[in-house]
Structure formats: C-alpha cells, structure tokens
Amino acid sequence: MKTLRLGIFILIALAQLSVPAIMAWGRVQTLGHGRVWKFKTAPVDPEDAVRGRFVMLRFDAEDAYRQPEQLKSIDSVYAILKEGPDGFAVVDHLSSSPNPGDSALKVEPGGFWDGQQRIVFPFRYFWLTEKNAPAAETAYRENSKRGQQNAFVTVRVRNGDSALEQLYIDNQPLADYLRAQTTAKK
Amino acid sequence: MPGTINRRAVRWLRGQLPELVAAGVISSDNAASIERHYGTAEPRSNFGFVILATVGAALVGAGIILLIAHNWDDLSRPMRTMIAFIPLLVALLLVGFVLMQRNESRPWREAVAIFDFAAVATSISLISQTYQIQGSFGEFMRVWLLLCLPIIYLLRASVGAGFYLIGTIVWLFSREFGAFVRSPNPMFYWFLILLIVPYLLFRFFENRAGRETAALAIITTISLVFGLGFTADFAKSDLGAIAFAGLFTTIYLSGIKFFPQPNDRLHVIALLGGVGIGITAIVLSFESSWHMGREFLWGDRTLAANVAFAFELLLPIAAMGLAVFGLLRRHFQFSLSAAAFPIVTAIAWGIANLCDTGASTPTNPLSIFPHWVGTRCSFTAGALMNCYALWLGIDILARGIRSNSVARANFGLLLIAVLALSRFFDSELSFVTRGLGFIVVGAGFLVANILMFKKRRTAVPA
C-alpha cells in the first residue's frame, strides 16, 4: 500500500514539475533559435498603459491588419509575417498552417465589426520587476504616444511558436534605457 | 447510528452525570455505562487546529511568492528559472515526508496540501513572468486546478478539496475576462466537478454526519449554482428556470435522503435546497421572468451548446427520479410542494412558450435585454408561479408548526410575506389595499408564532 502511494506521489511530483519545466523549455528553444522580428508598439491610452506589474502592449502591425472574411468557430490562426520597408514586422496574410515556421505567429481572432475582422497578437503584456515598474511606466508612456512612437519589442518566432524577447525604448533594452535615464539625472 | 450523535449534547450530558449521581437519579454504574456508551462516539476533534495549520501554510506560501517576486532584477533568466522551482521542490519534499512519516496526522496533510497548491501557482507564475509567457487567467486556473487535484486524493485533504471547489467558481468567472465572445464555453466546469466527485463520495461514505462532509457539501452546492448559471447562459435555450428548479429540488431531496436527521430536523444541505426553491419561486413569480429570449434558434448551435441544453434537462429529471423513488417507498419526509417545483416550473414554461409573442407586451427599448419579449401568456405563467409560491409558503409553515420548528414556520411565513411584498410593488394596487395586505401578513406572523410558542409550552411539561 505504502509503495503504491509512493508510486502515485512520484507520478504527481513529475506532473507538477513538468508543467513549468515544459513551459520554460519551449521558450528557451524559441528564444535561442527563433528568428527575430521587430514590432513597433502602437500609441497607448496613458491611463491604460501600465497595470501594476506589466505594460499593456499594442502593436501597429496588429491594428493595421483587417480582412473582410469573418473568422468563425476557431480559437487561433497563423499570421504570416513579412518585414516592412522600415524593418518592422507587418502581417502579410492569415494561414491555417504555420508555414514557413519562422514567420508564422499564432494569433487569436479579435472583434468583427464594420465588416472587418481584427486579430489579436498572443503577447499583450510585458512583465516588469517591482523596482522598474514606476520608471518603466513613465518611459513607455513618453515613447508610445502619437507623434513620438519610439518603442518596439523583439519577438522570436520558431515553428509557429513565439516568445516575447525584449521591450526597447529609444533603441535600448528597457533595463539599459532606465539605467541611462537614472545616470543622466544624477 | 453514532454518526448522528450531537456532540454538544453529549458534552452537556457528561457534565450532568456527577450531579445526577449525587442527586440519586442514576447510580454510578449507570453513569459509567453512559460514559462508556458515548466514549467512542466523540472522537477528539482537531478541526480548529487543521484550519489554523492550513491558514499558516497558505500564509507561508504567499510570503514566499512575495519574497521571490520582490526584487530579482539583476538575476539572469536561468537563475530565475531555478529559483522558480524551489517552492515547488520544497512542497513536494514535504508531501513525501508527510506520506512517509505523518500520514495519520490530519493537520500535516491538510497544511502540506495547501502549501503544495500555493507552490504550484508560484512556480507557474514565476516561469510565466521570466519568459514573458502570455495566457489568460482562466487557462492558468485550469492548469492549476488539474495539477492540484491528485494531491487532494493522495493526502485526503478536505480543506484542499474546498479550495478546489472554490477554484472551479473562480475559473468560471475568469473565462469571461479577455474573451471576445459572449458567454464562452463553460462545459469544462462539469469535467472539473466530475473529477472531485469520487473524493466527495469517499468523505460521504466515511462520515456522512461529519462537519467536514457538510462543509464540502455546502461549497459543492454553491459551486453548482454558479456552474449551472453559466451553463444556462451558454445553452441559450430559455430553460434556465426549469434547470434551476431541478437543481434546487435535487439538492433539497438529496439533503433529506442522504443526510437523514433525527426528530424531523433538516440537514444543512436540505435547508440550502429549500431556501433555493423559495428564492427561485419568488423570482419566477414576477411576470418579467417569463419574457422569453427566443435565443434557441439564433445562429448555429454547437455540440457544446447542445450538451449544455441536455444538462439543463438532466437536473429536473434527477429531481423527479428522487421524488418518485421516495413516493414509491411511501415513507418520505420531504415536502410535496417543494418536490413539485420542477413540474410546476415546467408547466409555467410551457404556458409562456406555447403562446405567440404578443403585441400586448411590446419590447421595451430601454430594457437591458431588449430582445426579451413577453408572450401573451407571460402573465398566466407568472400567476401560476404566484399560486405555487403561496402553496409552498403555507406548506412550509404547516410543516414547521407540525414539527415544532420555529425557524421553518417563520421561513414559510417569510416566503408568503416576500411574495406579498413583491406583488404590492409589482401591481397597481391602492395604498389602502397594500396597507391591509401588510396588516394581514403581519398578523399572520404574530398568530403563527404565538401558536407555536403556546404549543411548545404545553409540550414541555408533558
């Protein structure tokens, strides 16, 4: 009886450990081997930008894509990306299969109104650390408003999987930008 | 049946024994026999300690989450990943320790189960944060509940099972956030409930009269009410009223059948079912409850929506099954008026639906449900439910008086009073009529209570 109980315990322990492990492993692979895409962030409503410990992200490429066909009864579809003239990613078309793998971003169908179907990217938040949150909030607001769109994120894409890599403000990773700002103030 | 012994009464009786012996009412041998008789019936209760230990474990878990999440700016991703696994590894080591060394200690089992729950949540959250893994709160809840479930069975953790059941309610609400469709599919809820049923049965068969079983049954009932609410919304079939009538009647009848109490008393589950029946009957007595959405024909019906629809029908059938089973045995304790609730609701539903949409009750454009329209017979259906609620109130009142239960009699009266109150504000009666109505209901309360207390007073000397 005791052996059986221990056996079951080992199975449960493996299950509980494997879920976060698989989550991390998938991201490590995508971040290590995926193709880098740059997405320009869209202007944000300053009231809505930072919610506690994360920045709410919106993207130009997400807002710009519209199609007349409604996406019904599906949970997700692949947005096939291409690089725009300014080096930032844009959605070329939607596809049901992740081909080619390093350009296929899994997206959700968004709202359908005015005869147009919207899409929603799978990354909506950029998690912040407690120390950075207030400064990051100001920085993102300042650099993500109309007339001054100076923020973008890098995303790694591999086999249809995507991993948010870094938030850049004024061409510097967020942490570096904040450090530079602090030094400049001193 | 030792399970049905009232522990407080036993404690009182034990306190009385020395006095009774001293007064010569019973011999010391009798006192010893009584002591022996109840000796096994009152196991040492450490429920309070279990709760304290569990709360302690939850607080330690939360503290670890805050400490880890506080400041780890300067740590690399692999380092953060390693740290994310520490609480989970500690929790699993503790589970192993409890299984090997403290398997018979309930506080240990319960506390470690809750600590493991917190550790799983911490690890998943920290990994998600480290790798910017997106996902909805609903998905997180689902994975978390599924990963925690086996620990409930392994450690026989009832507090954990309570947390799980509350988690199912949280999951139901969490799906609504960030969803782009109205009423997303809630059917996974029933799968989550199905997974915990064996544990609930195990508790029931082990000690059906225990506080722990009652507490779990209460939380299950509350969870089922929410589950059915979301399912009815998702099924888009206008059958919510019948489904809820079925659910509460099933709960009421199950409470009476599976948790029998001495002296005509009601188990808390039967009580909850009864209160649910009363409230639902009052809600359905409003004519506007019978304005039908006619949503059934809207768009394509998915398989999940049809399953939800079948589920709604299953509950009144279950209630009827229990009622018929009781009636066939001729020895039943339940109230016929309460057991008839699903049938009456089904008849009212039929009346409201069989009529055409009437021009006499035009759609109110200001209503929050502008597409909900009255039929020519909405009023008739409402009137039927009024008669039913009145019958129910009188029946509960009569049963209360018969079984000498002040609480039950007053609940019957309360039902009648609320029904009267609803109609006073609902209809266009004159102030004089309303005033007279209040006087009649108030006088009813007084007379019934005086009768009850008189009956009690005469019963005591006998």
Coordinates of C-alpha atoms in Angstrom, one line a residue, chain B residues 75-385:
Chain B
L75 CA 19.3 37.8 -11.9
S76 CA 19.7 36.0 -15.2
R77 CA 16.9 34.0 -16.8
P78 CA 18.3 30.6 -15.9
M79 CA 18.9 31.7 -12.3
R80 CA 15.3 32.9 -12.0
T81 CA 14.1 29.7 -13.5
M82 CA 16.0 27.7 -10.9
I83 CA 14.5 29.9 -8.1
A84 CA 11.0 29.4 -9.5
F85 CA 11.3 25.7 -8.9
I86 CA 12.4 26.0 -5.3
P87 CA 9.0 26.4 -3.6
L88 CA 7.6 23.5 -5.6
L89 CA 10.5 21.2 -4.7
V90 CA 10.2 22.1 -1.0
A91 CA 6.4 21.4 -1.2
L92 CA 6.9 18.1 -2.9
L93 CA 9.6 17.1 -0.3
L94 CA 7.1 17.9 2.4
V95 CA 4.4 15.8 0.7
G96 CA 6.8 12.9 0.6
F97 CA 7.7 13.4 4.2
V98 CA 4.0 13.5 5.2
L99 CA 3.3 10.3 3.2
M100 CA 6.2 8.5 4.9
Q101 CA 6.1 9.9 8.4
R102 CA 2.9 11.8 9.2
N103 CA 0.3 10.1 7.1
E104 CA -2.1 9.8 10.1
S105 CA -1.8 13.5 11.1
R106 CA -4.6 15.4 9.5
P107 CA -3.2 18.9 10.2
W108 CA 0.0 17.9 8.5
R109 CA -1.8 16.5 5.5
E110 CA -4.1 19.5 5.1
A111 CA -1.4 22.1 5.6
V112 CA 1.0 20.5 3.2
A113 CA -1.7 20.1 0.6
I114 CA -2.4 23.8 0.7
F115 CA 1.3 24.6 0.7
D116 CA 1.7 22.5 -2.4
F117 CA -1.2 24.3 -4.1
A118 CA 0.5 27.6 -3.4
A119 CA 3.8 26.3 -4.6
V120 CA 2.4 25.1 -8.0
A121 CA 0.8 28.5 -8.6
T122 CA 4.1 30.2 -7.6
S123 CA 6.2 28.2 -10.0
I124 CA 3.9 28.6 -12.9
S125 CA 3.6 32.3 -12.3
L126 CA 7.3 32.9 -11.9
I127 CA 8.1 30.9 -15.1
S128 CA 5.4 32.8 -17.0
Q129 CA 6.9 36.1 -15.8
T130 CA 10.5 35.1 -16.5
Y131 CA 9.8 34.0 -20.1
Q132 CA 7.0 36.6 -20.8
I133 CA 4.6 33.7 -21.4
Q134 CA 1.2 35.1 -22.1
G135 CA -2.0 33.5 -21.4
S136 CA -5.3 34.2 -19.7
F137 CA -6.1 33.9 -16.0
G138 CA -8.7 31.2 -17.0
E139 CA -6.0 29.0 -18.6
F140 CA -3.8 29.4 -15.6
M141 CA -6.7 28.5 -13.2
R142 CA -7.5 25.4 -15.3
V143 CA -3.9 24.1 -15.3
W144 CA -3.5 24.9 -11.6
L145 CA -6.7 23.0 -10.6
L146 CA -5.8 20.0 -12.6
L147 CA -2.3 19.8 -11.2
C148 CA -3.5 20.2 -7.6
L149 CA -6.4 17.7 -7.8
P150 CA -4.3 14.5 -7.3
I151 CA -2.8 15.9 -4.1
I152 CA -6.3 16.1 -2.6
Y153 CA -6.7 12.4 -3.1
L154 CA -3.2 11.5 -2.1
L155 CA -3.3 13.4 1.1
R156 CA -7.0 13.0 1.8
A157 CA -7.2 16.8 2.1
S158 CA -10.7 18.1 2.6
V159 CA -9.7 21.7 3.0
G160 CA -7.8 21.3 -0.2
A161 CA -11.0 19.9 -1.8
G162 CA -12.8 23.0 -0.6
F163 CA -10.2 25.2 -2.2
Y164 CA -10.5 23.2 -5.4
L165 CA -14.3 23.7 -5.4
I166 CA -13.9 27.5 -4.9
G167 CA -11.3 27.4 -7.7
T168 CA -13.9 26.0 -10.0
I169 CA -16.1 29.1 -9.3
V170 CA -13.1 31.4 -9.9
W171 CA -12.4 29.6 -13.2
L172 CA -16.0 30.1 -14.3
F173 CA -15.7 33.9 -13.8
S174 CA -12.1 34.1 -15.1
R175 CA -13.2 32.9 -18.6
E176 CA -15.3 35.9 -19.0
F177 CA -12.3 38.2 -18.9
G178 CA -10.4 38.8 -22.1
A179 CA -12.9 36.7 -24.1
F180 CA -14.1 38.1 -27.4
V181 CA -17.3 36.1 -27.4
R182 CA -20.3 36.5 -25.1
S183 CA -20.7 33.6 -22.7
P184 CA -17.7 31.4 -23.6
N185 CA -18.0 27.6 -23.3
P186 CA -18.2 26.7 -19.6
M187 CA -18.7 22.9 -20.1
F188 CA -15.2 22.1 -18.8
Y189 CA -16.5 23.1 -15.4
W190 CA -18.6 19.9 -15.3
F191 CA -15.5 17.9 -16.1
L192 CA -13.7 19.6 -13.1
I193 CA -16.6 18.8 -10.9
L194 CA -16.7 15.2 -12.1
L195 CA -13.0 14.8 -11.1
I196 CA -13.7 15.7 -7.5
V197 CA -16.9 13.6 -7.1
P198 CA -15.1 10.4 -6.0
Y199 CA -13.4 12.3 -3.2
L200 CA -16.8 13.8 -2.1
L201 CA -18.3 10.3 -2.2
F202 CA -15.4 8.9 -0.2
R203 CA -16.0 11.6 2.5
F204 CA -19.7 10.9 2.5
F205 CA -19.3 7.2 3.0
E206 CA -16.6 7.6 5.6
N207 CA -18.6 10.0 7.8
R208 CA -21.8 11.4 6.4
A209 CA -22.7 13.2 9.6
G210 CA -19.4 14.9 10.0
R211 CA -18.9 18.7 9.8
E212 CA -16.3 18.2 7.2
T213 CA -18.7 16.4 4.9
A214 CA -21.3 19.0 5.5
A215 CA -18.9 21.9 4.7
L216 CA -17.8 20.2 1.5
A217 CA -21.4 19.6 0.5
I218 CA -22.2 23.3 1.1
I219 CA -19.3 24.5 -1.0
T220 CA -20.2 22.0 -3.7
T221 CA -23.8 23.3 -3.7
I222 CA -22.6 26.9 -4.1
S223 CA -20.3 25.9 -6.9
L224 CA -23.1 24.0 -8.7
V225 CA -25.3 27.1 -8.6
F226 CA -22.7 29.2 -10.3
G227 CA -21.9 26.3 -12.7
L228 CA -25.5 25.9 -13.7
G229 CA -25.9 29.7 -14.1
F230 CA -23.1 29.9 -16.6
T231 CA -24.2 26.7 -18.4
A232 CA -27.8 28.0 -18.7
D233 CA -26.4 31.3 -20.2
F234 CA -24.3 29.3 -22.6
A235 CA -27.0 26.9 -23.7
K236 CA -29.2 29.8 -24.9
S237 CA -32.3 27.7 -24.5
D238 CA -34.6 29.7 -22.1
L239 CA -34.6 26.7 -19.9
G240 CA -32.7 28.3 -17.0
A241 CA -35.8 28.4 -14.8
I242 CA -36.5 24.7 -15.2
A243 CA -32.8 23.8 -14.7
F244 CA -32.6 25.9 -11.5
A245 CA -35.9 24.4 -10.2
G246 CA -34.4 21.0 -10.9
L247 CA -31.1 21.8 -9.2
F248 CA -32.6 23.2 -6.0
T249 CA -35.1 20.4 -5.8
T250 CA -32.4 17.8 -6.3
I251 CA -30.3 19.4 -3.6
Y252 CA -33.3 19.5 -1.2
L253 CA -34.3 15.9 -1.9
S254 CA -30.7 14.7 -1.7
G255 CA -30.3 16.5 1.6
I256 CA -33.3 14.7 3.0
K257 CA -32.5 11.3 1.5
F258 CA -28.7 11.1 2.0
F259 CA -28.4 13.1 5.2
P260 CA -31.2 11.8 7.4
Q261 CA -31.6 13.7 10.7
P262 CA -33.4 12.7 13.9
N263 CA -36.6 14.4 15.0
D264 CA -37.7 15.8 11.7
R265 CA -34.7 18.1 11.6
L266 CA -33.3 19.3 8.3
H267 CA -29.7 18.8 7.3
V268 CA -28.0 22.0 6.1
I269 CA -28.0 20.7 2.5
A270 CA -31.8 20.1 2.5
L271 CA -32.1 23.6 4.1
L272 CA -30.0 25.2 1.3
G273 CA -32.1 23.4 -1.3
G274 CA -35.3 24.6 0.4
V275 CA -34.1 28.2 0.6
G276 CA -33.1 28.0 -3.1
I277 CA -36.5 26.7 -4.0
G278 CA -38.2 29.5 -2.1
I279 CA -36.0 32.3 -3.6
T280 CA -36.3 30.8 -7.2
A281 CA -40.1 30.6 -6.8
I282 CA -40.3 34.2 -5.7
V283 CA -38.1 35.3 -8.7
L284 CA -40.2 33.3 -11.1
S285 CA -43.4 34.9 -9.7
F286 CA -42.5 38.1 -11.5
E287 CA -44.2 38.3 -14.9
S288 CA -41.0 39.6 -16.4
S289 CA -39.2 36.3 -15.6
W290 CA -41.4 34.7 -18.3
H291 CA -40.3 37.0 -21.1
M292 CA -38.7 34.6 -23.4
G293 CA -35.3 35.3 -25.1
R294 CA -36.2 33.1 -28.0
E295 CA -32.5 32.7 -28.4
F296 CA -32.6 29.0 -29.2
L297 CA -32.9 29.5 -32.9
W298 CA -30.2 32.1 -33.1
G299 CA -27.3 31.1 -35.4
D300 CA -25.6 27.7 -35.5
R301 CA -25.9 25.6 -32.4
T302 CA -22.6 24.0 -31.4
L303 CA -22.2 20.5 -29.9
A304 CA -21.2 22.0 -26.6
A305 CA -24.3 24.2 -26.5
N306 CA -26.5 21.1 -27.1
V307 CA -24.7 19.2 -24.4
A308 CA -25.4 22.2 -22.1
F309 CA -29.0 22.1 -23.1
A310 CA -29.2 18.3 -22.3
F311 CA -27.6 19.1 -18.9
E312 CA -30.3 21.6 -18.1
L313 CA -32.9 18.9 -18.7
L314 CA -31.0 16.3 -16.7
L315 CA -31.4 18.2 -13.4
P316 CA -35.2 18.3 -13.3
I317 CA -35.2 14.6 -14.4
A318 CA -32.9 13.8 -11.5
A319 CA -35.2 15.6 -9.1
M320 CA -38.2 13.8 -10.4
G321 CA -36.4 10.5 -10.1
L322 CA -35.6 11.2 -6.4
A323 CA -39.2 12.3 -5.7
V324 CA -40.7 9.3 -7.4
F325 CA -38.3 6.9 -5.6
G326 CA -39.4 8.5 -2.3
L327 CA -43.1 8.3 -3.1
L328 CA -42.9 4.7 -4.2
R329 CA -41.4 3.8 -0.8
R330 CA -44.4 5.5 0.8
H331 CA -42.2 6.6 3.6
F332 CA -40.9 10.0 2.7
Q333 CA -40.1 13.0 4.8
F334 CA -39.9 15.7 2.1
S335 CA -42.4 18.4 1.4
L336 CA -44.6 17.5 -1.7
S337 CA -44.9 21.2 -2.6
A338 CA -41.1 21.5 -2.7
A339 CA -40.7 18.3 -4.7
A340 CA -43.3 19.5 -7.3
F341 CA -41.3 22.7 -8.0
P342 CA -39.7 21.4 -11.3
I343 CA -43.1 20.2 -12.6
V344 CA -44.8 23.5 -11.8
T345 CA -42.0 25.4 -13.4
A346 CA -42.1 23.2 -16.5
I347 CA -45.9 23.8 -16.8
A348 CA -45.4 27.6 -16.4
W349 CA -42.6 27.5 -19.0
G350 CA -44.9 25.6 -21.4
I351 CA -47.6 28.1 -20.9
A352 CA -45.3 31.0 -21.6
N353 CA -43.7 29.4 -24.6
L354 CA -46.7 27.9 -26.3
C355 CA -48.3 31.3 -26.8
D356 CA -47.3 33.6 -29.6
T357 CA -45.2 36.6 -29.0
G358 CA -47.9 39.1 -28.1
A359 CA -48.4 42.6 -29.3
S360 CA -49.8 43.4 -25.9
T361 CA -46.4 43.4 -24.3
P362 CA -44.2 45.4 -26.6
T363 CA -40.4 45.2 -26.3
N364 CA -39.1 47.8 -24.0
P365 CA -36.2 49.5 -25.8
L366 CA -34.8 50.7 -22.5
S367 CA -34.5 47.2 -21.1
I368 CA -31.1 45.7 -20.8
F369 CA -32.5 42.7 -22.6
P370 CA -34.3 44.4 -25.5
H371 CA -34.7 41.1 -27.4
W372 CA -36.5 39.5 -24.4
V373 CA -40.1 39.8 -25.2
G374 CA -43.3 38.9 -23.3
T375 CA -45.7 36.4 -24.8
R376 CA -49.4 36.5 -24.5
C377 CA -49.2 34.1 -21.6
S378 CA -46.3 35.5 -19.6
F379 CA -48.9 36.8 -17.1
T380 CA -50.5 33.4 -16.8
A381 CA -47.2 31.7 -16.2
G382 CA -46.3 34.4 -13.6
A383 CA -49.7 33.9 -11.9
L384 CA -49.2 30.1 -11.7
M385 CA -45.9 30.7 -10.0

